[in-house]
Amino acid sequence: MRTIAVLIPALLLAACSQPAPPAEPAVDAPPPMEASAAATPAAEPAMPAAEPAGAAPAEVSAEDARARIETLLGDAAQYEKVFNAFRTAVVGGDRAAVVEEVRFPLNISGGKKITGPGEFQRNYEKIITPAVVKAVSGQDFGKVFVNQQGVMIGDGQVWLNGQCLDQACTKTEVKVITIQ
């Protein structure tokens, strides 16, 4: 009887307690995928289908990257155009063309910002380092990492993102926003 007198209050407290809230995602966790009714097939197979004979894996991933950009950021063609122009300029050492693809203020390593084209040109060698050139020259657009923050080149050496040019965000301008 004494055991029941002790257990009843404990059980009542347990029954009234609230469940723990769900854990917050890790800071470096990828963002949740957004489902689109038009892009989601009615019945997805449990296992991915085998690639057709002769299909290049790069083509499949390129389409995945473009689809992810379209879903999260907007016009994939605009991102690809800026990516290609920036890559050509960096690899070719064309400082003026590199500046054309950058949005100021530009985030650089160490949490610093470059405020304009003149400051960028004066610090070009400190910003466009051999590691940045290597990352940009070795990056395939079809294999870029994409999340809500933008398109990442390399291991985060360069980030591209769009900026709304009007109130309704019907027009955007994609530029390089970070080089580290």
CSV table of C-alpha atoms in Angstrom, one decimal:
chain,number,residue,atom,x,y,z
A,1,MET,CA,0.0,0.0,0.0
A,2,ARG,CA,2.8,2.3,0.9
A,3,THR,CA,4.4,1.7,-2.6
A,4,ILE,CA,1.2,2.7,-4.3
A,5,ALA,CA,1.0,5.9,-2.3
A,6,VAL,CA,4.5,6.8,-3.6
A,7,LEU,CA,3.9,5.7,-7.2
A,8,ILE,CA,0.5,7.5,-7.8
A,9,PRO,CA,1.9,11.0,-7.3
A,10,ALA,CA,5.0,10.1,-9.5
A,11,LEU,CA,2.7,8.8,-12.3
A,12,LEU,CA,0.5,11.8,-12.1
A,13,LEU,CA,3.5,14.1,-12.4
A,14,ALA,CA,4.8,12.1,-15.4
A,15,ALA,CA,1.4,12.2,-17.1
A,16,CYS,CA,1.2,16.0,-16.7
A,17,SER,CA,4.7,16.8,-17.8
A,18,GLN,CA,5.3,18.3,-21.3
A,19,PRO,CA,7.5,16.5,-23.8
A,20,ALA,CA,10.9,18.0,-24.6
A,21,PRO,CA,10.8,20.4,-27.5
A,22,PRO,CA,12.5,19.2,-30.7
A,23,ALA,CA,16.2,19.7,-30.9
A,24,GLU,CA,17.4,22.7,-32.9
A,25,PRO,CA,19.3,21.7,-36.1
A,26,ALA,CA,23.1,22.0,-36.0
A,27,VAL,CA,24.5,25.3,-37.2
A,28,ASP,CA,26.3,23.6,-40.0
A,29,ALA,CA,23.4,21.3,-40.9
A,30,PRO,CA,22.1,21.7,-44.5
A,31,PRO,CA,18.8,23.5,-44.9
A,32,PRO,CA,15.7,21.5,-45.2
A,33,MET,CA,14.6,20.7,-48.7
A,34,GLU,CA,11.6,22.6,-50.0
A,35,ALA,CA,9.1,20.4,-51.8
A,36,SER,CA,7.4,21.7,-54.9
A,37,ALA,CA,4.2,20.1,-56.1
A,38,ALA,CA,5.2,20.5,-59.7
A,39,ALA,CA,8.7,19.2,-59.2
A,40,THR,CA,7.7,16.2,-57.0
A,41,PRO,CA,6.6,13.1,-58.8
A,42,ALA,CA,3.5,11.4,-57.4
A,43,ALA,CA,5.3,8.2,-56.5
A,44,GLU,CA,9.0,8.3,-56.0
A,45,PRO,CA,10.9,5.0,-56.2
A,46,ALA,CA,12.5,3.8,-53.0
A,47,MET,CA,15.9,3.4,-54.7
A,48,PRO,CA,17.3,5.8,-57.3
A,49,ALA,CA,17.0,4.5,-60.8
A,50,ALA,CA,20.1,3.4,-62.5
A,51,GLU,CA,21.6,5.8,-65.0
A,52,PRO,CA,20.9,4.9,-68.6
A,53,ALA,CA,23.9,3.5,-70.5
A,54,GLY,CA,26.1,6.3,-71.8
A,55,ALA,CA,24.7,9.0,-69.5
A,56,ALA,CA,27.4,11.2,-68.0
A,57,PRO,CA,27.2,11.6,-64.2
A,58,ALA,CA,28.3,15.2,-64.6
A,59,GLU,CA,25.2,15.9,-66.6
A,60,VAL,CA,22.9,14.5,-63.9
A,61,SER,CA,24.6,16.5,-61.2
A,62,ALA,CA,24.6,19.6,-63.3
A,63,GLU,CA,20.8,19.3,-63.7
A,64,ASP,CA,20.6,18.8,-59.9
A,65,ALA,CA,22.6,21.9,-59.2
A,66,ARG,CA,20.5,24.0,-61.6
A,67,ALA,CA,17.2,22.6,-60.2
A,68,ARG,CA,18.4,23.3,-56.6
A,69,ILE,CA,19.3,26.9,-57.7
A,70,GLU,CA,15.9,27.3,-59.4
A,71,THR,CA,14.1,26.1,-56.2
A,72,LEU,CA,16.1,28.1,-53.7
A,73,LEU,CA,17.5,31.1,-55.4
A,74,GLY,CA,15.8,31.8,-58.7
A,75,ASP,CA,17.2,31.9,-62.3
A,76,ALA,CA,19.9,29.3,-62.6
A,77,ALA,CA,21.0,30.7,-66.0
A,78,GLN,CA,21.9,34.0,-64.3
A,79,TYR,CA,24.0,32.2,-61.7
A,80,GLU,CA,25.7,30.2,-64.3
A,81,LYS,CA,26.5,33.3,-66.4
A,82,VAL,CA,28.1,35.1,-63.4
A,83,PHE,CA,29.9,31.9,-62.4
A,84,ASN,CA,31.4,31.5,-65.9
A,85,ALA,CA,32.3,35.2,-66.3
A,86,PHE,CA,34.0,35.2,-62.8
A,87,ARG,CA,35.8,32.0,-63.5
A,88,THR,CA,37.1,33.2,-66.8
A,89,ALA,CA,38.2,36.5,-65.3
A,90,VAL,CA,40.0,35.0,-62.3
A,91,VAL,CA,41.8,32.3,-64.3
A,92,GLY,CA,42.8,34.8,-67.0
A,93,GLY,CA,44.0,37.4,-64.3
A,94,ASP,CA,41.6,40.0,-65.7
A,95,ARG,CA,41.2,42.3,-62.7
A,96,ALA,CA,38.7,44.7,-64.3
A,97,ALA,CA,36.5,41.7,-65.3
A,98,VAL,CA,36.7,40.2,-61.8
A,99,VAL,CA,35.5,43.5,-60.3
A,100,GLU,CA,32.5,43.6,-62.7
A,101,GLU,CA,31.3,40.4,-61.1
A,102,VAL,CA,31.6,41.5,-57.5
A,103,ARG,CA,29.0,43.2,-55.3
A,104,PHE,CA,30.3,45.8,-52.8
A,105,PRO,CA,30.8,45.8,-49.9
A,106,LEU,CA,32.5,42.4,-50.5
A,107,ASN,CA,33.0,40.1,-47.6
A,108,ILE,CA,36.6,38.8,-47.3
A,109,SER,CA,38.4,36.5,-44.9
A,110,GLY,CA,38.8,37.6,-41.3
A,111,GLY,CA,35.3,39.1,-41.3
A,112,LYS,CA,36.6,42.2,-43.2
A,113,LYS,CA,34.8,44.1,-46.0
A,114,ILE,CA,36.1,45.7,-49.1
A,115,THR,CA,34.0,48.8,-49.8
A,116,GLY,CA,34.6,49.5,-53.4
A,117,PRO,CA,36.5,48.7,-56.7
A,118,GLY,CA,39.5,50.8,-55.9
A,119,GLU,CA,40.1,49.1,-52.5
A,120,PHE,CA,39.6,45.8,-54.2
A,121,GLN,CA,42.2,46.6,-56.9
A,122,ARG,CA,44.7,47.7,-54.3
A,123,ASN,CA,44.3,44.5,-52.4
A,124,TYR,CA,43.8,42.2,-55.4
A,125,GLU,CA,46.7,39.8,-54.6
A,126,LYS,CA,45.5,39.5,-50.9
A,127,ILE,CA,41.9,38.7,-52.0
A,128,ILE,CA,42.4,36.6,-55.2
A,129,THR,CA,45.0,34.3,-53.7
A,130,PRO,CA,46.4,31.2,-55.4
A,131,ALA,CA,44.0,29.1,-53.2
A,132,VAL,CA,41.0,31.1,-54.6
A,133,VAL,CA,42.3,30.8,-58.2
A,134,LYS,CA,42.7,27.0,-57.7
A,135,ALA,CA,39.2,26.6,-56.2
A,136,VAL,CA,37.5,28.7,-58.9
A,137,SER,CA,39.4,27.1,-61.8
A,138,GLY,CA,38.7,23.6,-60.5
A,139,GLN,CA,35.0,24.1,-59.9
A,140,ASP,CA,32.4,22.7,-62.2
A,141,PHE,CA,29.1,24.6,-62.2
A,142,GLY,CA,27.2,21.4,-62.1
A,143,LYS,CA,28.8,20.4,-58.8
A,144,VAL,CA,28.4,23.6,-56.9
A,145,PHE,CA,26.9,23.5,-53.4
A,146,VAL,CA,23.6,25.5,-53.1
A,147,ASN,CA,21.6,26.6,-50.1
A,148,GLN,CA,19.5,29.6,-49.2
A,149,GLN,CA,22.7,31.7,-48.7
A,150,GLY,CA,23.8,31.3,-52.3
A,151,VAL,CA,26.0,29.2,-54.5
A,152,MET,CA,29.4,28.1,-53.1
A,153,ILE,CA,32.5,27.7,-55.1
A,154,GLY,CA,35.2,25.4,-53.8
A,155,ASP,CA,35.1,24.8,-50.1
A,156,GLY,CA,33.6,28.2,-49.4
A,157,GLN,CA,36.3,30.4,-51.0
A,158,VAL,CA,33.7,32.2,-53.1
A,159,TRP,CA,29.9,32.7,-52.7
A,160,LEU,CA,27.5,34.1,-55.3
A,161,ASN,CA,24.0,35.4,-54.5
A,162,GLY,CA,21.3,37.5,-56.0
A,163,GLN,CA,19.9,40.8,-54.8
A,164,CYS,CA,16.4,42.1,-55.5
A,165,LEU,CA,16.4,45.2,-57.7
A,166,ASP,CA,12.7,46.0,-57.2
A,167,GLN,CA,10.1,45.8,-54.4
A,168,ALA,CA,8.4,42.7,-55.8
A,169,CYS,CA,11.8,41.0,-56.4
A,170,THR,CA,10.9,40.3,-60.0
A,171,LYS,CA,14.4,41.5,-61.1
A,172,THR,CA,17.6,40.3,-59.4
A,173,GLU,CA,21.2,40.8,-59.9
A,174,VAL,CA,23.6,37.9,-59.2
A,175,LYS,CA,27.1,38.9,-58.0
A,176,VAL,CA,30.0,37.5,-56.0
A,177,ILE,CA,29.3,38.4,-52.4
A,178,THR,CA,32.2,36.7,-50.5
A,179,ILE,CA,35.8,35.8,-51.4
A,180,GLN,CA,37.9,34.2,-48.6
